[in-house]
mmCIF file of C-alpha atoms and ligand atoms in Angstrom:
data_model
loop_
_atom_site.group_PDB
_atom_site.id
_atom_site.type_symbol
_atom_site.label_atom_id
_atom_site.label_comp_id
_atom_site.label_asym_id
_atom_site.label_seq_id
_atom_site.Cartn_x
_atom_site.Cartn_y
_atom_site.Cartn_z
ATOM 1 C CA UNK A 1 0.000 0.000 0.000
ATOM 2 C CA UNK A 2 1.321 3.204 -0.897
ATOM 3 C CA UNK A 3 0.442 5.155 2.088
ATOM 4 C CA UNK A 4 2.444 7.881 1.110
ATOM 5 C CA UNK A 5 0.602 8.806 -1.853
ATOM 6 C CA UNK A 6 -2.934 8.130 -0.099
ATOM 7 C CA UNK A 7 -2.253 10.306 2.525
ATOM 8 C CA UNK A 8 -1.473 13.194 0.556
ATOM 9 C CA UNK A 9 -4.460 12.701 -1.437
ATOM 10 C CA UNK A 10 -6.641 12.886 1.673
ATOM 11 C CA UNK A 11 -4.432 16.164 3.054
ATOM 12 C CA UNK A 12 -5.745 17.784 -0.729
ATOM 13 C CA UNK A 13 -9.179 16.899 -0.380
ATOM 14 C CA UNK A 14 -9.317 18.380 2.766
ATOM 15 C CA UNK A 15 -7.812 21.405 2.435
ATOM 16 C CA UNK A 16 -10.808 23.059 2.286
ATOM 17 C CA UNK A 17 -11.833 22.150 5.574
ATOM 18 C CA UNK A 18 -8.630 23.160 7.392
ATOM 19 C CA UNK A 19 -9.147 26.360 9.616
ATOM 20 C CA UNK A 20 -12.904 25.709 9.310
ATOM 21 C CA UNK A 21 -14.774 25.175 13.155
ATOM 22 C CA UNK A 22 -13.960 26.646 16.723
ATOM 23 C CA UNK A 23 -10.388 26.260 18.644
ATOM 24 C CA UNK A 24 -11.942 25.100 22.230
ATOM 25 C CA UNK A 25 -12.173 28.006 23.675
ATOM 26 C CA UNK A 26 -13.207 26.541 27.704
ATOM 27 C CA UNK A 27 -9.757 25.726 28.048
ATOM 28 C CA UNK A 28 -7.507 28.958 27.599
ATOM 29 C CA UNK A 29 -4.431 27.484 27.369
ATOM 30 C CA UNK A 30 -6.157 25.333 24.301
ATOM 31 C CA UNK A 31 -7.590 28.767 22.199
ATOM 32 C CA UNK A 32 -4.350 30.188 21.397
ATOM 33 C CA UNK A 33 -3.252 26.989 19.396
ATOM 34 C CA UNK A 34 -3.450 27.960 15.324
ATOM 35 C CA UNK A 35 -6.350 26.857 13.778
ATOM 36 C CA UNK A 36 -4.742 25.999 10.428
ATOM 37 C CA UNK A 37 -2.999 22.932 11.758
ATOM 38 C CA UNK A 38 -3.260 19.980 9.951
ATOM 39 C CA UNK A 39 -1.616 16.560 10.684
ATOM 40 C CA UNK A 40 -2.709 12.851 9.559
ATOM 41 C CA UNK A 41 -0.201 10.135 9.709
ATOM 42 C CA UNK A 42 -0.465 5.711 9.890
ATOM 43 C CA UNK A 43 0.718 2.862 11.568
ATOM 44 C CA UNK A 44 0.434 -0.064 10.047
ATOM 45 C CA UNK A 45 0.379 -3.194 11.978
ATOM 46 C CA UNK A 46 4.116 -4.400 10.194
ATOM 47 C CA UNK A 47 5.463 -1.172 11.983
ATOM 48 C CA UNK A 48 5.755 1.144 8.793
ATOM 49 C CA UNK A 49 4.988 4.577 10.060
ATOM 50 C CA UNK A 50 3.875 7.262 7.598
ATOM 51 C CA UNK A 51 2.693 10.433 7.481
ATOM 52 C CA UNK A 52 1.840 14.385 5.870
ATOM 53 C CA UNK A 53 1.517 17.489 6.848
ATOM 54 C CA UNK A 54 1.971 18.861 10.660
ATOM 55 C CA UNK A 55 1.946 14.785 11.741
ATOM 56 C CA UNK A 56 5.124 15.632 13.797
ATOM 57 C CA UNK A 57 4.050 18.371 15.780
ATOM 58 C CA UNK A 58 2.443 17.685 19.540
ATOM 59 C CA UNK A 59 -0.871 18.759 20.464
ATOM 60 C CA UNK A 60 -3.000 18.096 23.510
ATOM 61 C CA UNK A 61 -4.174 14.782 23.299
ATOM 62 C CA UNK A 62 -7.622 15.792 25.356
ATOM 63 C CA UNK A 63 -10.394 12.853 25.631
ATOM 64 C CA UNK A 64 -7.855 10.868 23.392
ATOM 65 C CA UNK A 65 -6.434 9.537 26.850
ATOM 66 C CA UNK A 66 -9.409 8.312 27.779
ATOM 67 C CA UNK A 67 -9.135 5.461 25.390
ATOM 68 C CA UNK A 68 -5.847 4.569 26.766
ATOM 69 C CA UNK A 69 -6.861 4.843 30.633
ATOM 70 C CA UNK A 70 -9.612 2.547 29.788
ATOM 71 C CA UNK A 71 -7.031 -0.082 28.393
ATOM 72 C CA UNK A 72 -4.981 -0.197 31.447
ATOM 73 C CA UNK A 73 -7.660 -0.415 33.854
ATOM 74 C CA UNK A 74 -8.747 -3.569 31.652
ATOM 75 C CA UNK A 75 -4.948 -5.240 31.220
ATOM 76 C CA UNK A 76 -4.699 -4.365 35.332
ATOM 77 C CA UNK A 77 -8.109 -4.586 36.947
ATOM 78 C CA UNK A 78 -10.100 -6.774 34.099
ATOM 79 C CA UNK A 79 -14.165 -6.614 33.939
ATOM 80 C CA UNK A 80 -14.481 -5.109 37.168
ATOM 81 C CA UNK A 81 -14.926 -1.430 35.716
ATOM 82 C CA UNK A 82 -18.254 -2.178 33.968
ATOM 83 C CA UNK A 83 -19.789 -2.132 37.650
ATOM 84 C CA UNK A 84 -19.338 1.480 37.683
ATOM 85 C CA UNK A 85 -19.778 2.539 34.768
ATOM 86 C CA UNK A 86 -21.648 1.316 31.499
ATOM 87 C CA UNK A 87 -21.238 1.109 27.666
ATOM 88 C CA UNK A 88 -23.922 2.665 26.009
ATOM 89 C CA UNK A 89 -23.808 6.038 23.855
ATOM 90 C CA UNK A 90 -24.879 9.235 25.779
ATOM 91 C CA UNK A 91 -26.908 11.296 22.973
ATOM 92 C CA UNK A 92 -25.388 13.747 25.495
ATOM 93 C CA UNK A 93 -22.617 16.387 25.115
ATOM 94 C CA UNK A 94 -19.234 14.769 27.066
ATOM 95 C CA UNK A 95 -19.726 17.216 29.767
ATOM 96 C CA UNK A 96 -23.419 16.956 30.451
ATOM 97 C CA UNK A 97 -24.460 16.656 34.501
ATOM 98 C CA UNK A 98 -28.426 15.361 33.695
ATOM 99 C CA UNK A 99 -28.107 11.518 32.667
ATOM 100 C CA UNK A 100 -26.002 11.147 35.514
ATOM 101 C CA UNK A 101 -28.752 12.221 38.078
ATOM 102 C CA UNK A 102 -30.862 9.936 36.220
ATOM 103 C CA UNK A 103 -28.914 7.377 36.077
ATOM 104 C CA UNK A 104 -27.722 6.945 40.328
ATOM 105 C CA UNK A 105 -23.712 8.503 39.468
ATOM 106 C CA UNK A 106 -23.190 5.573 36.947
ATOM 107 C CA UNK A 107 -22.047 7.211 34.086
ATOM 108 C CA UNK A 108 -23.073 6.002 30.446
ATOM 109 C CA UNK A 109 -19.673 4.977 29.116
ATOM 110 C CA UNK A 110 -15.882 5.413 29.858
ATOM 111 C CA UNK A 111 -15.448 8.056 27.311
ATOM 112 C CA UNK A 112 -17.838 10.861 28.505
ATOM 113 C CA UNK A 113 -16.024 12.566 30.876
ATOM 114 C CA UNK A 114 -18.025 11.371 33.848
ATOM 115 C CA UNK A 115 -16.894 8.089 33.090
ATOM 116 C CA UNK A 116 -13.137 8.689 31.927
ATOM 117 C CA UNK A 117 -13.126 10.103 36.167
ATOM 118 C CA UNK A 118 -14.089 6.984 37.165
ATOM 119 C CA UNK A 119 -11.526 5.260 34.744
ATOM 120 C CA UNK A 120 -8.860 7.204 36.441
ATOM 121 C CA UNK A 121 -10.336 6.784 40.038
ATOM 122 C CA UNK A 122 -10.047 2.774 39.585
ATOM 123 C CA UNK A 123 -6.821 3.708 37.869
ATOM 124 C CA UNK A 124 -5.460 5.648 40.933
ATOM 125 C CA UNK A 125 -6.160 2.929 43.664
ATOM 126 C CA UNK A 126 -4.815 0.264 41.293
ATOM 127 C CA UNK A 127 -1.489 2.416 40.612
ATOM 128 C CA UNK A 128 -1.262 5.079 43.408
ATOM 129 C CA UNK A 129 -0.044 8.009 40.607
ATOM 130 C CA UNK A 130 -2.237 7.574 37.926
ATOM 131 C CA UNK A 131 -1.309 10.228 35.073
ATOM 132 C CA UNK A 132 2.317 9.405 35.681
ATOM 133 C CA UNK A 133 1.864 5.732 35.266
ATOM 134 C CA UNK A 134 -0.238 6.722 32.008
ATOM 135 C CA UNK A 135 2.624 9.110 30.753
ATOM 136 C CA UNK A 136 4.690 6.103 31.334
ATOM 137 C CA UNK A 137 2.623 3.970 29.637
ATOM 138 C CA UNK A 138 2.093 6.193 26.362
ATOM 139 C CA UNK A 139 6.007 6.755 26.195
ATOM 140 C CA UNK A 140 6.582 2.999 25.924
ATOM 141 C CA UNK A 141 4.099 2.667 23.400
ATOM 142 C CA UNK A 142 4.762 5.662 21.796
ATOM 143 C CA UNK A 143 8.660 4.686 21.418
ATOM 144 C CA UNK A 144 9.294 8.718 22.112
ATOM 145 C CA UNK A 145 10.968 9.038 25.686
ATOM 146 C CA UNK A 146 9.980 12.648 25.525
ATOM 147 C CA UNK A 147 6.417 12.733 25.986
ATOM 148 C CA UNK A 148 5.505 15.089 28.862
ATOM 149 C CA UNK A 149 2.621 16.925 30.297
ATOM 150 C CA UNK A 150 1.747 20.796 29.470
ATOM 151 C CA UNK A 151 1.626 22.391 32.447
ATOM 152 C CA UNK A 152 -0.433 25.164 31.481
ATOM 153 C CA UNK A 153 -2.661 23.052 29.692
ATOM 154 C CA UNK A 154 -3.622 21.349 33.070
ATOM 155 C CA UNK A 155 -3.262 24.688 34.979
ATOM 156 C CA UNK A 156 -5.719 26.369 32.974
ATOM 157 C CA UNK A 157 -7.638 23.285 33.067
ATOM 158 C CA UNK A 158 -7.513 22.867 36.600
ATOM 159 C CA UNK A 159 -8.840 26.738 37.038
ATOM 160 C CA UNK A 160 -11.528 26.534 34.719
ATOM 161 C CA UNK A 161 -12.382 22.847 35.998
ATOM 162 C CA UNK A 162 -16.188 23.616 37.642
ATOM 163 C CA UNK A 163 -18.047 21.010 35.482
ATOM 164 C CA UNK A 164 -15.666 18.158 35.661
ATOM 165 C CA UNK A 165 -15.478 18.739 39.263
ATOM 166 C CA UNK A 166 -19.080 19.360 39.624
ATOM 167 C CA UNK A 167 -19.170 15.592 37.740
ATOM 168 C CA UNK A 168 -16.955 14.257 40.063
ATOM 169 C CA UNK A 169 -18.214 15.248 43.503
ATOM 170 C CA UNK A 170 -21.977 14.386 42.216
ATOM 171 C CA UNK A 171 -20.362 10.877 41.947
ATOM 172 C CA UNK A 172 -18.693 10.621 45.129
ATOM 173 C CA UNK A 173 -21.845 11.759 46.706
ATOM 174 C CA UNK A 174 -23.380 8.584 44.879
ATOM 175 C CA UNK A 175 -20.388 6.617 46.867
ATOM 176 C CA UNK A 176 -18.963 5.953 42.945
ATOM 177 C CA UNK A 177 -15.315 7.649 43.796
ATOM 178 C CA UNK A 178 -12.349 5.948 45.897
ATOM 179 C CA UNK A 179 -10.415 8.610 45.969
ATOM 180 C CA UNK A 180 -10.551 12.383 47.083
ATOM 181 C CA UNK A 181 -12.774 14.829 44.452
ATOM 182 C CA UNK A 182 -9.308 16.284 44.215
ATOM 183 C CA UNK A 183 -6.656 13.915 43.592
ATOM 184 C CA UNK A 184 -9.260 12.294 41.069
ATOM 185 C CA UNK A 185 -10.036 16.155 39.070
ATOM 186 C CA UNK A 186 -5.607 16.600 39.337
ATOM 187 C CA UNK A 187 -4.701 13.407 37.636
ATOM 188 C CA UNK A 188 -7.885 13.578 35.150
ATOM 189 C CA UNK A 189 -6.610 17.141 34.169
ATOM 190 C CA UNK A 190 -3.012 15.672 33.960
ATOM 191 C CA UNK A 191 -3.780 12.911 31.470
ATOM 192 C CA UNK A 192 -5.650 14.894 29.534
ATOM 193 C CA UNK A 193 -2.586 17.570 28.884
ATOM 194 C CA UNK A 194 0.085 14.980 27.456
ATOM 195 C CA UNK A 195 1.746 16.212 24.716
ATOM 196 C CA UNK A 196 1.887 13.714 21.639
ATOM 197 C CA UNK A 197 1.665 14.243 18.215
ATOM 198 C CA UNK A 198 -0.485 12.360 15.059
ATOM 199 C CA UNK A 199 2.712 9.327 14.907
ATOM 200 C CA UNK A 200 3.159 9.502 18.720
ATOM 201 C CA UNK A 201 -0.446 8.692 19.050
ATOM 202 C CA UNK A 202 -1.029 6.625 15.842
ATOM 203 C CA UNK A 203 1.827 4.345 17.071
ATOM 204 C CA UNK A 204 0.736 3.458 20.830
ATOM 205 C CA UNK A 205 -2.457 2.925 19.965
ATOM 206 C CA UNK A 206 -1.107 -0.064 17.610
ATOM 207 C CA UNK A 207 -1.698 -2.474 19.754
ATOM 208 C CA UNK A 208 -5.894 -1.806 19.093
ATOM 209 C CA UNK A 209 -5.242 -2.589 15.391
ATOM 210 C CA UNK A 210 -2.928 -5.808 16.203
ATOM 211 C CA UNK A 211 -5.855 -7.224 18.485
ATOM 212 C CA UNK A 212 -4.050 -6.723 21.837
ATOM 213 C CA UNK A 213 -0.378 -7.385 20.841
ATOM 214 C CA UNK A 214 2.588 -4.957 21.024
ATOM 215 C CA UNK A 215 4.703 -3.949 18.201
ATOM 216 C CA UNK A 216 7.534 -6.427 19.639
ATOM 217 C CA UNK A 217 5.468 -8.982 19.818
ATOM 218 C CA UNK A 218 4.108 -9.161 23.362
ATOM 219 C CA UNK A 219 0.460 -8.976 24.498
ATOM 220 C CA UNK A 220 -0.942 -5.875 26.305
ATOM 221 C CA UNK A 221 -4.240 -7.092 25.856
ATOM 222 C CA UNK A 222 -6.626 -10.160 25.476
ATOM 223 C CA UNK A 223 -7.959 -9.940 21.583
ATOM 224 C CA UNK A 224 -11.210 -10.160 23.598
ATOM 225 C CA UNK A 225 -10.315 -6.735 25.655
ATOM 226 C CA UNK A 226 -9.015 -4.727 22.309
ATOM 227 C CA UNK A 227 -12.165 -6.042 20.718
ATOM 228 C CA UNK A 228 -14.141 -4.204 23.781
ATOM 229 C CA UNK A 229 -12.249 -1.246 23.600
ATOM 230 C CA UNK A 230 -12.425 -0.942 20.050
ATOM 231 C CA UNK A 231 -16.275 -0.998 19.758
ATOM 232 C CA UNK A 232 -16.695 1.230 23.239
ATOM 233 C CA UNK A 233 -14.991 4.169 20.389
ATOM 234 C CA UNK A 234 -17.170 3.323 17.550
ATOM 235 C CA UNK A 235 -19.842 3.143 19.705
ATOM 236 C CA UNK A 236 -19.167 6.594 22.033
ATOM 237 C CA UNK A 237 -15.484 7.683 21.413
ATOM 238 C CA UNK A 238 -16.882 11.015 19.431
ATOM 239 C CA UNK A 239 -18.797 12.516 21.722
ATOM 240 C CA UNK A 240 -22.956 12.738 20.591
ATOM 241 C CA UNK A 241 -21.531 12.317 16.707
ATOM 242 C CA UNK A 242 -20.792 8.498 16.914
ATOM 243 C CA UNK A 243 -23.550 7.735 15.108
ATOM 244 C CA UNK A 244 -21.808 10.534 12.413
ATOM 245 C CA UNK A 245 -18.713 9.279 12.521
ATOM 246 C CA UNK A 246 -19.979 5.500 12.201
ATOM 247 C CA UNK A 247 -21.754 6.419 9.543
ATOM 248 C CA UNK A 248 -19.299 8.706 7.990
ATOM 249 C CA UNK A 249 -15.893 6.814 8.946
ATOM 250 C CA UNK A 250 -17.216 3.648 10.339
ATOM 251 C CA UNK A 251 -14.577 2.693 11.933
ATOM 252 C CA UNK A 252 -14.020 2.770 15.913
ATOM 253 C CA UNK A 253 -12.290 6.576 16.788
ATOM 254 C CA UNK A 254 -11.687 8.426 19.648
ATOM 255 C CA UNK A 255 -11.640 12.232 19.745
ATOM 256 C CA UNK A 256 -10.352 15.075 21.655
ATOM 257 C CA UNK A 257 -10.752 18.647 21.901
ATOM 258 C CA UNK A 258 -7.296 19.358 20.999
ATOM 259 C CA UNK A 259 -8.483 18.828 17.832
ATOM 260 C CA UNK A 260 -6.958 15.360 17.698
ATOM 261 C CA UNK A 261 -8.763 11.422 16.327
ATOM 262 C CA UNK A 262 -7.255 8.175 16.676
ATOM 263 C CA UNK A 263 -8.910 5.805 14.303
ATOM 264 C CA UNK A 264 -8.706 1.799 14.238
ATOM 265 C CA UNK A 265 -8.653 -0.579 11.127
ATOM 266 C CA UNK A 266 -8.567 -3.870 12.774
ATOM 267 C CA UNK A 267 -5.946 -5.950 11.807
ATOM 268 C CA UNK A 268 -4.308 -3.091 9.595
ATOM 269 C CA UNK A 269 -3.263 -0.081 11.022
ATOM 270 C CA UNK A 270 -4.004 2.587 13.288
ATOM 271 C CA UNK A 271 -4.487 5.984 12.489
ATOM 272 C CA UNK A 272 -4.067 9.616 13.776
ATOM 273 C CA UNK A 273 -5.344 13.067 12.405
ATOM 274 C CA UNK A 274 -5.312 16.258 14.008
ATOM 275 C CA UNK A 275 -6.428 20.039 13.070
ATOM 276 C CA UNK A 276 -7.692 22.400 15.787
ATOM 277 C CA UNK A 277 -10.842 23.349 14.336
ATOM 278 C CA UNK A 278 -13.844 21.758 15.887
ATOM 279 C CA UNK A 279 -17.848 21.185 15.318
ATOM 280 C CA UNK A 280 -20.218 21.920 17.418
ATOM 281 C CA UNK A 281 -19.833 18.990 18.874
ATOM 282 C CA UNK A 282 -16.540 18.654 19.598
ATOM 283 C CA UNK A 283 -14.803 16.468 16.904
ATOM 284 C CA UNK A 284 -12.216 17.913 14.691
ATOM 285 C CA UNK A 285 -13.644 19.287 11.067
ATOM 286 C CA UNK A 286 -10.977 18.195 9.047
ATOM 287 C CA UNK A 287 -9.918 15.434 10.736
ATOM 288 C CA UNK A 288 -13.278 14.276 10.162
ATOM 289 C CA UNK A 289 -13.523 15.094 6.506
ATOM 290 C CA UNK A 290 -9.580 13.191 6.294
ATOM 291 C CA UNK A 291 -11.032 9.674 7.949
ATOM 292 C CA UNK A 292 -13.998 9.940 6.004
ATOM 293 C CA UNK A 293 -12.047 10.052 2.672
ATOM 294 C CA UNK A 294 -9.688 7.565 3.870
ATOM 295 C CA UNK A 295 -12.232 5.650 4.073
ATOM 296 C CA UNK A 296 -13.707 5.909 0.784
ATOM 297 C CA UNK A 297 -10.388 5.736 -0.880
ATOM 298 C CA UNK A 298 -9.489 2.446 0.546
ATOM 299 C CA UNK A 299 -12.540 0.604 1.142
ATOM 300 C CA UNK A 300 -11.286 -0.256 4.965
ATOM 301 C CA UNK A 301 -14.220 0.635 7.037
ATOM 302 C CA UNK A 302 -15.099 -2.250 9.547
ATOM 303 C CA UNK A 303 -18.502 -2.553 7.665
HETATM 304 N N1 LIG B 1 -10.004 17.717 29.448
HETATM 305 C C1 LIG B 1 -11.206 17.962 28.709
HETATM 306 C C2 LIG B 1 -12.367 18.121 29.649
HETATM 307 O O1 LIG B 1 -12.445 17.448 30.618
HETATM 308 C C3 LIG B 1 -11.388 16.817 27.784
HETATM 309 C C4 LIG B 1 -12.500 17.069 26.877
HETATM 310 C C5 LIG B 1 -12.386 16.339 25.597
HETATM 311 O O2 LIG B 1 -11.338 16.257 24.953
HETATM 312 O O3 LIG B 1 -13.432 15.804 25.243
HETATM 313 O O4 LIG B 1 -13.235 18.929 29.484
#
């Protein structure tokens, strides 16, 4: 496959969309980043890495953690995590307090932002420093040693924090917390400020397109537990749009409001886009407009 060739076919076809959609703006530190960013890049499951455009520069990886806290709490903890919380689209924004009343402090699915707390709770007790074991984690699978957290990022995060923690103590008061309101909220904000870029990110989350195993061979995960993780993003890794980006993509992603969207071809490759620009609902413009014509071009969505 000439990858090469396909991605800068898909970086053309876009290039209308670049710049188009909002920066986040609820995050400070996030507005000032330039709109007309615009990174895609591959891994394929033999370990060929390719990519165009800004695919070496780090952004805020955002939600895109989430997907990665949720696959160490399964290789360390196993099933246990679907008692407190479920796996089941939201229809709601990421951020959104009601269908937790509803629902008794279980939150609908790991990857709305009531559940990635959780996630990082269980991940906490199980650890005892949970965004530095996940920075740890993310370097190794990354293969870059110099992945680090943005300070201001989580600063800025931290200050402006109300709704997550608002989220958070609404679930401790639900007895759905371990840990303190705080220490939860500081290593949420933490994991959510790692620095990585579209072949940082494309390349640790390999191991979702090689069914559990590690570029070197080894097994993170069951196949069973990539399988799981792999349909919890096509079913609710972009936000309220999943049913947009299934039908659009169709393949399982998992977005971020830095701008950033790891998709998964089973047994192929895994891939990463990012440009600042975002919907209304959160998801990246033309990074959605890039997976959708990848798509198309090759033929390789899961359906
Ligand atoms: N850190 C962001 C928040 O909690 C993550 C949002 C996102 O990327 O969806 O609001």
């Amino acid at each position: 496959m000439d990858y090469q060739g396909l991605l800068e076919e898909v970086a053309t076809h876009v290039a209308p969309h670049i710049g188009q959609g909002e920066v986040a703006q609820y995050i400070p530190a996030l507005a000032s980043v330039d709109p007309r960013r615009f990174g895609i890049a591959v891994a394929d499951v033999d370990g060929t890495v390719t990519g165009v455009g800004d695919w070496e520069v780090p952004f805020s990886v955002q939600s895109i953690s989430k997907a990665f806290s949720l696959a160490l709490v399964l290789e360390q903890d196993g099933e246990r995590i679907w008692r407190r919380v479920g796996r089941e689209p939201s229809g709601n924004p990421f951020n959104s307090l009601v269908q937790l009343e509803y629902e008794n402090g279980i939150p609908r699915n790991p990857f709305i932002n009531a559940g990635a707390l959780v996630v990082t709770d269980r991940l906490q007790t199980l650890t005892g420093d949970a965004s530095t074991t996940m920075l740890e984690f993310l370097r190794a699978e990354s293969g870059n040693p110099d992945l680090a957290f943005d300070q201001a990022v989580a600063a800025s995060e931290s200050e402006h924090g109300d709704r997550n923690a608002a989220l958070a103590h609404f679930m401790a008061s639900y007895g759905n917390l371990d840990n303190p309101v705080t220490t939860v909220l500081e290593h949420y904000f933490w994991q959510c400020s790692i620095e990585m870029s579209c072949r940082d990110l494309a390349v640790a989350g390999g191991f979702l397109a090689r069914h559990g195993l590690r570029a070197d061979g080894s097994r993170l995960l069951s196949p069973r537990q990539a399988k799981r993780i792999n349909a919890v993003m096509l079913t609710c890794g972009t936000y309220d749009a999943a049913g947009d980006f299934a039908y659009r993509v169709g393949l399982p992603g998992k977005s971020g409001v830095g701008g950033g969207i790891v998709a998964v071809i089973p047994g192929r490759c895994t891939l990463c886009v990012w440009s600042p620009g975002l919907d209304a609902r959160g998801n990246s413009v033309a990074g959605m407009a890039a997976l959708d014509h990848f798509t198309t071009l090759t033929g390789w969505s899961v359906f």
